[in-house]
Amino acid sequence: FFGDARGYVYAVDARFGNLIWKKQADPQPNTHITGSPRIYNGILYTTISSNEEGLGADPSYPCCKFRGSVVAIDAQTGEQKWLIHTIAENPQPTRVNKKGTQLWGPSGAPIWSTVTVDEEKKRIYVVTGNNYSDPATDMSDAILSVAMNNGTIEWSQQITSGDTYNIGCDEGEDNTNCPKAKGPDFDFGSPPILVKLSTGKRLLIASQKSGVVTALDPDERGRVVWQTRVGKGGDLGGIQWGAASDGKKVYAAVSDIVSKEIRVEGQEVTMALDPQKCGGLYAPNLETGRI
């Protein structure tokens, strides 16, 4: 089972390579599947992200209408069991930009990563990214608990509020597609980790592009237990690709790349990564959050 950059999920016979079924997971345009589908008890859970954040840089593009989603699919037949969005309301016209393009919102809150399965409570956990356009919503940059059987969102815990952002905030002479808040782009790009301490207490560990690792209590509606900053964060900084745990510590790999100008006489100024400003590997204690 796998997904592609057009938002389709495939089931392929691993022995002979023949296609068993193919399914468009979410009919919204410009969708991606960037997190590997996860199968549990015959149901495939697929998360949906989008490239609208990049399309939003074009002032002629009516940014934005995408809403992140989770889809449950029967692994044997390809039949959709349920689909839920990370933004409940449909996008509506908001304002017209300088080029006369009608803008829309709310939008965004994509899910870039794989779901985390909680076998004990029959839930899945997902983490979301930023909003693409105004207005901001309460389930962007958040951790969500979703019931496996019907897709009901049992609880959500937003870590960074007001993070409305698209590439139009950074590029081009006309950046009027940039949301008013011009958020920091602090997606959760990697799946949360469900762990159990020696005391029997359970934690859900979420690592963010803000450079902060957050431990939540999944059995107390996502109550924040501790937060530890391990990086400066940024659109290409913080924790991009995920963390790991051995049951005692969390291992958080930090990006935090910074570019600097390279000036050579007689040549154009070029940009290169600055090796003196970078990330690293950090190991907070699971119980306390101390590094």
PDB file of C-alpha atoms in Angstrom:
ATOM      1  CA  PHE A   1       0.000   0.000   0.000  1.00  0.00           C
ATOM      2  CA  PHE A   2       1.336   3.445  -0.890  1.00  0.00           C
ATOM      3  CA  GLY A   3       0.271   6.955  -1.873  1.00  0.00           C
ATOM      4  CA  ASP A   4       1.521   9.380  -4.498  1.00  0.00           C
ATOM      5  CA  ALA A   5       1.974  13.097  -5.199  1.00  0.00           C
ATOM      6  CA  ARG A   6      -1.459  13.288  -6.884  1.00  0.00           C
ATOM      7  CA  GLY A   7      -3.367  12.099  -3.822  1.00  0.00           C
ATOM      8  CA  TYR A   8      -4.022   8.516  -4.968  1.00  0.00           C
ATOM      9  CA  VAL A   9      -3.638   5.396  -2.828  1.00  0.00           C
ATOM     10  CA  TYR A  10      -2.669   2.057  -4.368  1.00  0.00           C
ATOM     11  CA  ALA A  11      -2.874  -1.575  -3.325  1.00  0.00           C
ATOM     12  CA  VAL A  12      -0.405  -3.735  -5.267  1.00  0.00           C
ATOM     13  CA  ASP A  13       0.204  -7.479  -5.101  1.00  0.00           C
ATOM     14  CA  ALA A  14       3.703  -7.674  -3.615  1.00  0.00           C
ATOM     15  CA  ARG A  15       4.373 -11.057  -5.255  1.00  0.00           C
ATOM     16  CA  PHE A  16       3.558 -10.227  -8.860  1.00  0.00           C
ATOM     17  CA  GLY A  17       3.226  -6.432  -8.996  1.00  0.00           C
ATOM     18  CA  ASN A  18      -0.319  -6.345 -10.353  1.00  0.00           C
ATOM     19  CA  LEU A  19      -2.662  -3.557  -9.242  1.00  0.00           C
ATOM     20  CA  ILE A  20      -5.413  -4.684  -6.843  1.00  0.00           C
ATOM     21  CA  TRP A  21      -7.122  -1.299  -6.474  1.00  0.00           C
ATOM     22  CA  LYS A  22      -6.489   2.423  -6.916  1.00  0.00           C
ATOM     23  CA  LYS A  23      -8.338   5.130  -4.987  1.00  0.00           C
ATOM     24  CA  GLN A  24      -8.352   8.931  -5.034  1.00  0.00           C
ATOM     25  CA  ALA A  25      -8.229   9.436  -1.297  1.00  0.00           C
ATOM     26  CA  ASP A  26      -9.642  12.969  -1.225  1.00  0.00           C
ATOM     27  CA  PRO A  27     -11.314  14.674  -4.233  1.00  0.00           C
ATOM     28  CA  GLN A  28      -9.863  18.089  -3.407  1.00  0.00           C
ATOM     29  CA  PRO A  29      -7.485  19.385  -6.131  1.00  0.00           C
ATOM     30  CA  ASN A  30      -3.731  19.791  -5.545  1.00  0.00           C
ATOM     31  CA  THR A  31      -3.532  17.052  -2.920  1.00  0.00           C
ATOM     32  CA  HIS A  32      -0.468  15.005  -1.955  1.00  0.00           C
ATOM     33  CA  ILE A  33       0.076  11.920   0.148  1.00  0.00           C
ATOM     34  CA  THR A  34       3.397  12.510   1.875  1.00  0.00           C
ATOM     35  CA  GLY A  35       2.916  10.272   4.918  1.00  0.00           C
ATOM     36  CA  SER A  36       2.972   6.523   4.414  1.00  0.00           C
ATOM     37  CA  PRO A  37      -0.481   4.923   4.768  1.00  0.00           C
ATOM     38  CA  ARG A  38      -0.854   2.897   7.970  1.00  0.00           C
ATOM     39  CA  ILE A  39      -2.848  -0.336   8.138  1.00  0.00           C
ATOM     40  CA  TYR A  40      -4.511  -1.658  11.287  1.00  0.00           C
ATOM     41  CA  ASN A  41      -7.130  -4.433  11.543  1.00  0.00           C
ATOM     42  CA  GLY A  42      -7.782  -4.360   7.811  1.00  0.00           C
ATOM     43  CA  ILE A  43      -8.285  -0.591   7.585  1.00  0.00           C
ATOM     44  CA  LEU A  44      -5.820   1.717   5.821  1.00  0.00           C
ATOM     45  CA  TYR A  45      -5.453   5.185   7.352  1.00  0.00           C
ATOM     46  CA  THR A  46      -4.181   7.797   4.909  1.00  0.00           C
ATOM     47  CA  THR A  47      -3.322  11.439   5.627  1.00  0.00           C
ATOM     48  CA  ILE A  48      -3.663  14.235   3.069  1.00  0.00           C
ATOM     49  CA  SER A  49      -1.454  17.262   2.453  1.00  0.00           C
ATOM     50  CA  SER A  50      -1.325  19.781  -0.404  1.00  0.00           C
ATOM     51  CA  ASN A  51       0.900  21.998  -2.552  1.00  0.00           C
ATOM     52  CA  GLU A  52      -1.443  25.001  -2.226  1.00  0.00           C
ATOM     53  CA  GLU A  53       0.986  26.641   0.179  1.00  0.00           C
ATOM     54  CA  GLY A  54       3.364  27.030  -2.786  1.00  0.00           C
ATOM     55  CA  LEU A  55       0.667  27.925  -5.311  1.00  0.00           C
ATOM     56  CA  GLY A  56      -0.318  30.752  -2.989  1.00  0.00           C
ATOM     57  CA  ALA A  57       2.779  32.690  -4.061  1.00  0.00           C
ATOM     58  CA  ASP A  58       1.087  33.491  -7.403  1.00  0.00           C
ATOM     59  CA  PRO A  59      -1.125  36.623  -7.080  1.00  0.00           C
ATOM     60  CA  SER A  60      -3.394  35.235  -9.819  1.00  0.00           C
ATOM     61  CA  TYR A  61      -4.081  32.067  -7.801  1.00  0.00           C
ATOM     62  CA  PRO A  62      -7.279  32.187  -5.692  1.00  0.00           C
ATOM     63  CA  CYS A  63      -5.599  31.100  -2.459  1.00  0.00           C
ATOM     64  CA  CYS A  64      -6.778  28.895  -0.821  1.00  0.00           C
ATOM     65  CA  LYS A  65      -9.406  26.142  -0.472  1.00  0.00           C
ATOM     66  CA  PHE A  66      -7.554  22.992   0.616  1.00  0.00           C
ATOM     67  CA  ARG A  67      -8.364  21.446   4.001  1.00  0.00           C
ATOM     68  CA  GLY A  68      -6.197  18.716   5.515  1.00  0.00           C
ATOM     69  CA  SER A  69      -7.857  15.352   5.967  1.00  0.00           C
ATOM     70  CA  VAL A  70      -7.619  11.773   7.201  1.00  0.00           C
ATOM     71  CA  VAL A  71      -9.205   8.961   5.203  1.00  0.00           C
ATOM     72  CA  ALA A  72     -10.034   5.420   6.347  1.00  0.00           C
ATOM     73  CA  ILE A  73     -10.121   2.856   3.513  1.00  0.00           C
ATOM     74  CA  ASP A  74     -10.972  -0.849   3.508  1.00  0.00           C
ATOM     75  CA  ALA A  75      -7.598  -2.429   2.718  1.00  0.00           C
ATOM     76  CA  GLN A  76      -9.134  -5.343   0.812  1.00  0.00           C
ATOM     77  CA  THR A  77     -11.626  -3.518  -1.398  1.00  0.00           C
ATOM     78  CA  GLY A  78     -10.482   0.131  -1.515  1.00  0.00           C
ATOM     79  CA  GLU A  79     -13.882   1.268  -0.227  1.00  0.00           C
ATOM     80  CA  GLN A  80     -13.817   4.522   1.758  1.00  0.00           C
ATOM     81  CA  LYS A  81     -15.042   4.049   5.326  1.00  0.00           C
ATOM     82  CA  TRP A  82     -14.856   7.667   6.433  1.00  0.00           C
ATOM     83  CA  LEU A  83     -13.134  11.003   5.736  1.00  0.00           C
ATOM     84  CA  ILE A  84     -12.659  13.869   8.179  1.00  0.00           C
ATOM     85  CA  HIS A  85     -11.175  17.336   7.645  1.00  0.00           C
ATOM     86  CA  THR A  86      -8.897  19.259   9.973  1.00  0.00           C
ATOM     87  CA  ILE A  87     -10.986  22.368   9.223  1.00  0.00           C
ATOM     88  CA  ALA A  88     -14.699  21.746   9.672  1.00  0.00           C
ATOM     89  CA  GLU A  89     -16.084  24.716   7.737  1.00  0.00           C
ATOM     90  CA  ASN A  90     -15.985  25.061   3.948  1.00  0.00           C
ATOM     91  CA  PRO A  91     -13.793  27.902   2.601  1.00  0.00           C
ATOM     92  CA  GLN A  92     -15.583  31.148   1.843  1.00  0.00           C
ATOM     93  CA  PRO A  93     -14.619  34.276  -0.182  1.00  0.00           C
ATOM     94  CA  THR A  94     -12.595  36.613   2.030  1.00  0.00           C
ATOM     95  CA  ARG A  95     -10.914  39.526   0.240  1.00  0.00           C
ATOM     96  CA  VAL A  96      -9.725  40.543  -3.238  1.00  0.00           C
ATOM     97  CA  ASN A  97      -5.985  41.069  -3.712  1.00  0.00           C
ATOM     98  CA  LYS A  98      -4.223  43.848  -5.690  1.00  0.00           C
ATOM     99  CA  LYS A  99      -4.492  41.856  -8.899  1.00  0.00           C
ATOM    100  CA  GLY A 100      -8.245  41.481  -8.482  1.00  0.00           C
ATOM    101  CA  THR A 101      -8.070  37.799  -7.525  1.00  0.00           C
ATOM    102  CA  GLN A 102     -10.694  36.551  -5.106  1.00  0.00           C
ATOM    103  CA  LEU A 103      -9.058  34.938  -2.057  1.00  0.00           C
ATOM    104  CA  TRP A 104     -10.626  32.224   0.072  1.00  0.00           C
ATOM    105  CA  GLY A 105     -10.420  30.825   3.570  1.00  0.00           C
ATOM    106  CA  PRO A 106     -10.050  29.182   5.954  1.00  0.00           C
ATOM    107  CA  SER A 107      -7.630  26.665   4.460  1.00  0.00           C
ATOM    108  CA  GLY A 108      -4.580  24.535   5.175  1.00  0.00           C
ATOM    109  CA  ALA A 109      -3.878  22.488   8.305  1.00  0.00           C
ATOM    110  CA  PRO A 110      -2.401  19.701   6.139  1.00  0.00           C
ATOM    111  CA  ILE A 111      -1.196  16.405   7.562  1.00  0.00           C
ATOM    112  CA  TRP A 112       2.281  15.622   6.232  1.00  0.00           C
ATOM    113  CA  SER A 113       3.012  12.509   8.243  1.00  0.00           C
ATOM    114  CA  THR A 114       1.784   9.012   9.044  1.00  0.00           C
ATOM    115  CA  VAL A 115      -0.879   8.398  11.690  1.00  0.00           C
ATOM    116  CA  THR A 116       0.127   7.004  15.096  1.00  0.00           C
ATOM    117  CA  VAL A 117      -2.015   4.052  16.203  1.00  0.00           C
ATOM    118  CA  ASP A 118      -3.205   3.720  19.803  1.00  0.00           C
ATOM    119  CA  GLU A 119      -4.264   0.056  20.032  1.00  0.00           C
ATOM    120  CA  GLU A 120      -5.257   0.394  23.691  1.00  0.00           C
ATOM    121  CA  LYS A 121      -7.783   3.207  23.163  1.00  0.00           C
ATOM    122  CA  LYS A 122      -8.654   2.424  19.513  1.00  0.00           C
ATOM    123  CA  ARG A 123      -7.588   5.875  18.378  1.00  0.00           C
ATOM    124  CA  ILE A 124      -5.221   7.333  15.845  1.00  0.00           C
ATOM    125  CA  TYR A 125      -3.229  10.502  16.433  1.00  0.00           C
ATOM    126  CA  VAL A 126      -2.231  12.988  13.736  1.00  0.00           C
ATOM    127  CA  VAL A 127      -0.385  16.294  13.720  1.00  0.00           C
ATOM    128  CA  THR A 128      -1.221  19.231  11.454  1.00  0.00           C
ATOM    129  CA  GLY A 129       0.505  22.092   9.669  1.00  0.00           C
ATOM    130  CA  ASN A 130      -0.226  25.804   9.355  1.00  0.00           C
ATOM    131  CA  ASN A 131      -3.186  27.551   7.758  1.00  0.00           C
ATOM    132  CA  TYR A 132      -2.630  28.825   4.195  1.00  0.00           C
ATOM    133  CA  SER A 133      -5.016  31.779   4.267  1.00  0.00           C
ATOM    134  CA  ASP A 134      -7.053  33.901   6.662  1.00  0.00           C
ATOM    135  CA  PRO A 135      -8.793  33.275   8.969  1.00  0.00           C
ATOM    136  CA  ALA A 136      -6.706  31.113  11.303  1.00  0.00           C
ATOM    137  CA  THR A 137      -8.353  27.985  12.699  1.00  0.00           C
ATOM    138  CA  ASP A 138      -8.070  26.116  15.986  1.00  0.00           C
ATOM    139  CA  MET A 139      -6.756  22.810  14.610  1.00  0.00           C
ATOM    140  CA  SER A 140      -3.726  24.086  12.689  1.00  0.00           C
ATOM    141  CA  ASP A 141      -0.276  23.321  14.199  1.00  0.00           C
ATOM    142  CA  ALA A 142      -2.077  20.887  16.485  1.00  0.00           C
ATOM    143  CA  ILE A 143      -2.294  17.291  17.680  1.00  0.00           C
ATOM    144  CA  LEU A 144      -5.605  15.522  17.027  1.00  0.00           C
ATOM    145  CA  SER A 145      -7.066  12.352  18.533  1.00  0.00           C
ATOM    146  CA  VAL A 146      -9.395  10.550  16.106  1.00  0.00           C
ATOM    147  CA  ALA A 147     -11.676   7.559  16.800  1.00  0.00           C
ATOM    148  CA  MET A 148     -10.758   4.644  14.539  1.00  0.00           C
ATOM    149  CA  ASN A 149     -14.288   3.398  14.007  1.00  0.00           C
ATOM    150  CA  ASN A 150     -15.955   6.549  12.690  1.00  0.00           C
ATOM    151  CA  GLY A 151     -13.420   9.379  12.391  1.00  0.00           C
ATOM    152  CA  THR A 152     -14.807  11.448  15.241  1.00  0.00           C
ATOM    153  CA  ILE A 153     -12.261  13.992  16.487  1.00  0.00           C
ATOM    154  CA  GLU A 154     -12.216  13.253  20.226  1.00  0.00           C
ATOM    155  CA  TRP A 155      -9.904  16.080  21.206  1.00  0.00           C
ATOM    156  CA  SER A 156      -7.360  18.488  19.742  1.00  0.00           C
ATOM    157  CA  GLN A 157      -4.514  20.430  21.290  1.00  0.00           C
ATOM    158  CA  GLN A 158      -3.219  23.429  19.363  1.00  0.00           C
ATOM    159  CA  ILE A 159       0.415  24.272  20.081  1.00  0.00           C
ATOM    160  CA  THR A 160       0.909  27.338  17.844  1.00  0.00           C
ATOM    161  CA  SER A 161      -2.105  29.556  17.181  1.00  0.00           C
ATOM    162  CA  GLY A 162      -2.506  32.138  14.414  1.00  0.00           C
ATOM    163  CA  ASP A 163       0.013  30.463  12.081  1.00  0.00           C
ATOM    164  CA  THR A 164      -1.440  31.522   8.704  1.00  0.00           C
ATOM    165  CA  TYR A 165       1.260  31.440   6.033  1.00  0.00           C
ATOM    166  CA  ASN A 166       1.947  30.644   2.380  1.00  0.00           C
ATOM    167  CA  ILE A 167       4.967  31.075   0.107  1.00  0.00           C
ATOM    168  CA  GLY A 168       3.505  34.372  -1.079  1.00  0.00           C
ATOM    169  CA  CYS A 169       4.805  35.812   2.192  1.00  0.00           C
ATOM    170  CA  ASP A 170       8.393  35.248   1.026  1.00  0.00           C
ATOM    171  CA  GLU A 171       8.523  35.593  -2.742  1.00  0.00           C
ATOM    172  CA  GLY A 172       7.669  38.022  -5.541  1.00  0.00           C
ATOM    173  CA  GLU A 173       6.998  41.732  -5.808  1.00  0.00           C
ATOM    174  CA  ASP A 174       3.298  41.261  -5.140  1.00  0.00           C
ATOM    175  CA  ASN A 175       2.875  39.297  -1.931  1.00  0.00           C
ATOM    176  CA  THR A 176      -0.724  40.286  -1.350  1.00  0.00           C
ATOM    177  CA  ASN A 177      -1.727  36.613  -1.104  1.00  0.00           C
ATOM    178  CA  CYS A 178       0.222  36.538   2.142  1.00  0.00           C
ATOM    179  CA  PRO A 179      -2.183  36.248   5.091  1.00  0.00           C
ATOM    180  CA  LYS A 180      -2.394  39.227   7.418  1.00  0.00           C
ATOM    181  CA  ALA A 181      -0.891  37.295  10.323  1.00  0.00           C
ATOM    182  CA  LYS A 182       2.101  36.140   8.220  1.00  0.00           C
ATOM    183  CA  GLY A 183       2.707  33.249  10.579  1.00  0.00           C
ATOM    184  CA  PRO A 184       6.048  31.602  11.370  1.00  0.00           C
ATOM    185  CA  ASP A 185       5.315  28.408   9.309  1.00  0.00           C
ATOM    186  CA  PHE A 186       5.677  26.077  12.285  1.00  0.00           C
ATOM    187  CA  ASP A 187       4.122  22.886  10.888  1.00  0.00           C
ATOM    188  CA  PHE A 188       4.253  19.565  12.622  1.00  0.00           C
ATOM    189  CA  GLY A 189       5.874  17.601   9.823  1.00  0.00           C
ATOM    190  CA  SER A 190       6.527  14.287  11.537  1.00  0.00           C
ATOM    191  CA  PRO A 191       4.285  11.797  13.342  1.00  0.00           C
ATOM    192  CA  PRO A 192       3.767  11.878  17.120  1.00  0.00           C
ATOM    193  CA  ILE A 193       5.317   9.118  19.235  1.00  0.00           C
ATOM    194  CA  LEU A 194       3.214   7.220  21.760  1.00  0.00           C
ATOM    195  CA  VAL A 195       5.290   6.035  24.736  1.00  0.00           C
ATOM    196  CA  LYS A 196       4.675   4.484  28.148  1.00  0.00           C
ATOM    197  CA  LEU A 197       6.816   5.491  31.143  1.00  0.00           C
ATOM    198  CA  SER A 198       8.057   3.072  33.812  1.00  0.00           C
ATOM    199  CA  THR A 199       5.244   4.384  36.032  1.00  0.00           C
ATOM    200  CA  GLY A 200       2.670   3.223  33.486  1.00  0.00           C
ATOM    201  CA  LYS A 201       1.865   6.803  32.509  1.00  0.00           C
ATOM    202  CA  ARG A 202       1.489   7.342  28.770  1.00  0.00           C
ATOM    203  CA  LEU A 203       2.803  10.324  26.802  1.00  0.00           C
ATOM    204  CA  LEU A 204       2.400  11.516  23.260  1.00  0.00           C
ATOM    205  CA  ILE A 205       5.554  13.241  21.961  1.00  0.00           C
ATOM    206  CA  ALA A 206       5.216  15.818  19.172  1.00  0.00           C
ATOM    207  CA  SER A 207       8.217  17.538  17.566  1.00  0.00           C
ATOM    208  CA  GLN A 208       7.736  20.777  15.648  1.00  0.00           C
ATOM    209  CA  LYS A 209       9.432  23.104  13.154  1.00  0.00           C
ATOM    210  CA  SER A 210       9.398  25.678  15.946  1.00  0.00           C
ATOM    211  CA  GLY A 211      12.300  23.750  17.493  1.00  0.00           C
ATOM    212  CA  VAL A 212      10.149  22.665  20.449  1.00  0.00           C
ATOM    213  CA  VAL A 213       9.411  19.123  21.615  1.00  0.00           C
ATOM    214  CA  THR A 214       6.043  18.809  23.376  1.00  0.00           C
ATOM    215  CA  ALA A 215       4.890  15.960  25.610  1.00  0.00           C
ATOM    216  CA  LEU A 216       1.124  15.574  25.967  1.00  0.00           C
ATOM    217  CA  ASP A 217      -1.076  13.276  28.024  1.00  0.00           C
ATOM    218  CA  PRO A 218      -3.233  11.351  25.520  1.00  0.00           C
ATOM    219  CA  ASP A 219      -5.515  10.174  28.326  1.00  0.00           C
ATOM    220  CA  GLU A 220      -6.255  13.710  29.575  1.00  0.00           C
ATOM    221  CA  ARG A 221      -7.411  15.194  26.271  1.00  0.00           C
ATOM    222  CA  GLY A 222      -3.926  16.209  25.190  1.00  0.00           C
ATOM    223  CA  ARG A 223      -2.932  18.114  28.324  1.00  0.00           C
ATOM    224  CA  VAL A 224       0.589  19.511  27.876  1.00  0.00           C
ATOM    225  CA  VAL A 225       2.952  17.802  30.359  1.00  0.00           C
ATOM    226  CA  TRP A 226       6.183  19.493  29.335  1.00  0.00           C
ATOM    227  CA  GLN A 227       7.782  21.449  26.498  1.00  0.00           C
ATOM    228  CA  THR A 228      11.496  21.687  25.711  1.00  0.00           C
ATOM    229  CA  ARG A 229      13.146  23.936  23.170  1.00  0.00           C
ATOM    230  CA  VAL A 230      15.938  22.161  21.295  1.00  0.00           C
ATOM    231  CA  GLY A 231      16.324  24.506  18.301  1.00  0.00           C
ATOM    232  CA  LYS A 232      15.617  28.021  17.046  1.00  0.00           C
ATOM    233  CA  GLY A 233      13.065  26.867  14.485  1.00  0.00           C
ATOM    234  CA  GLY A 234      11.972  28.358  11.165  1.00  0.00           C
ATOM    235  CA  ASP A 235      10.528  27.457   7.781  1.00  0.00           C
ATOM    236  CA  LEU A 236      13.512  25.163   7.144  1.00  0.00           C
ATOM    237  CA  GLY A 237      14.523  24.853  10.764  1.00  0.00           C
ATOM    238  CA  GLY A 238      13.457  23.139  13.934  1.00  0.00           C
ATOM    239  CA  ILE A 239      12.533  19.467  13.792  1.00  0.00           C
ATOM    240  CA  GLN A 240      11.708  18.584  10.194  1.00  0.00           C
ATOM    241  CA  TRP A 241      11.856  14.818   9.860  1.00  0.00           C
ATOM    242  CA  GLY A 242      10.858  13.424  13.206  1.00  0.00           C
ATOM    243  CA  ALA A 243      12.153  12.123  16.477  1.00  0.00           C
ATOM    244  CA  ALA A 244      12.635   8.685  18.049  1.00  0.00           C
ATOM    245  CA  SER A 245      12.429   7.244  21.541  1.00  0.00           C
ATOM    246  CA  ASP A 246      13.923   4.309  23.453  1.00  0.00           C
ATOM    247  CA  GLY A 247      11.372   4.596  26.261  1.00  0.00           C
ATOM    248  CA  LYS A 248      13.676   6.729  28.422  1.00  0.00           C
ATOM    249  CA  LYS A 249      14.669   9.636  26.197  1.00  0.00           C
ATOM    250  CA  VAL A 250      13.455  11.380  23.054  1.00  0.00           C
ATOM    251  CA  TYR A 251      16.026  11.836  20.282  1.00  0.00           C
ATOM    252  CA  ALA A 252      15.242  15.015  18.344  1.00  0.00           C
ATOM    253  CA  ALA A 253      17.201  15.802  15.175  1.00  0.00           C
ATOM    254  CA  VAL A 254      17.260  19.570  14.565  1.00  0.00           C
ATOM    255  CA  SER A 255      17.709  21.250  11.189  1.00  0.00           C
ATOM    256  CA  ASP A 256      18.034  25.037  11.824  1.00  0.00           C
ATOM    257  CA  ILE A 257      19.983  25.629   8.628  1.00  0.00           C
ATOM    258  CA  VAL A 258      21.056  29.199   7.834  1.00  0.00           C
ATOM    259  CA  SER A 259      22.355  30.538   4.515  1.00  0.00           C
ATOM    260  CA  LYS A 260      25.072  33.160   4.171  1.00  0.00           C
ATOM    261  CA  GLU A 261      26.364  35.276   1.305  1.00  0.00           C
ATOM    262  CA  ILE A 262      29.527  34.154  -0.480  1.00  0.00           C
ATOM    263  CA  ARG A 263      31.321  37.078  -2.118  1.00  0.00           C
ATOM    264  CA  VAL A 264      34.102  36.479  -4.623  1.00  0.00           C
ATOM    265  CA  GLU A 265      35.636  39.442  -6.440  1.00  0.00           C
ATOM    266  CA  GLY A 266      34.433  39.615 -10.020  1.00  0.00           C
ATOM    267  CA  GLN A 267      31.592  37.147  -9.463  1.00  0.00           C
ATOM    268  CA  GLU A 268      27.954  37.437  -8.502  1.00  0.00           C
ATOM    269  CA  VAL A 269      27.059  37.028  -4.853  1.00  0.00           C
ATOM    270  CA  THR A 270      25.953  33.457  -4.140  1.00  0.00           C
ATOM    271  CA  MET A 271      24.308  31.838  -1.145  1.00  0.00           C
ATOM    272  CA  ALA A 272      25.593  28.797   0.732  1.00  0.00           C
ATOM    273  CA  LEU A 273      24.789  27.024   3.971  1.00  0.00           C
ATOM    274  CA  ASP A 274      26.622  28.428   6.989  1.00  0.00           C
ATOM    275  CA  PRO A 275      28.376  25.522   8.776  1.00  0.00           C
ATOM    276  CA  GLN A 276      28.686  27.603  11.951  1.00  0.00           C
ATOM    277  CA  LYS A 277      24.919  27.925  12.285  1.00  0.00           C
ATOM    278  CA  CYS A 278      23.178  24.604  12.156  1.00  0.00           C
ATOM    279  CA  GLY A 279      21.243  22.026  14.118  1.00  0.00           C
ATOM    280  CA  GLY A 280      22.225  18.941  16.049  1.00  0.00           C
ATOM    281  CA  LEU A 281      20.896  15.975  17.986  1.00  0.00           C
ATOM    282  CA  TYR A 282      19.225  16.477  21.362  1.00  0.00           C
ATOM    283  CA  ALA A 283      17.953  13.933  23.887  1.00  0.00           C
ATOM    284  CA  PRO A 284      15.360  15.227  26.401  1.00  0.00           C
ATOM    285  CA  ASN A 285      14.400  12.956  29.290  1.00  0.00           C
ATOM    286  CA  LEU A 286      10.928  11.521  28.734  1.00  0.00           C
ATOM    287  CA  GLU A 287       9.678  12.101  32.260  1.00  0.00           C
ATOM    288  CA  THR A 288      11.004  15.625  32.818  1.00  0.00           C
ATOM    289  CA  GLY A 289      11.791  17.071  29.396  1.00  0.00           C
ATOM    290  CA  ARG A 290      15.266  18.100  30.589  1.00  0.00           C
ATOM    291  CA  ILE A 291      17.965  17.724  27.926  1.00  0.00           C
TER     292      ILE A 291
END
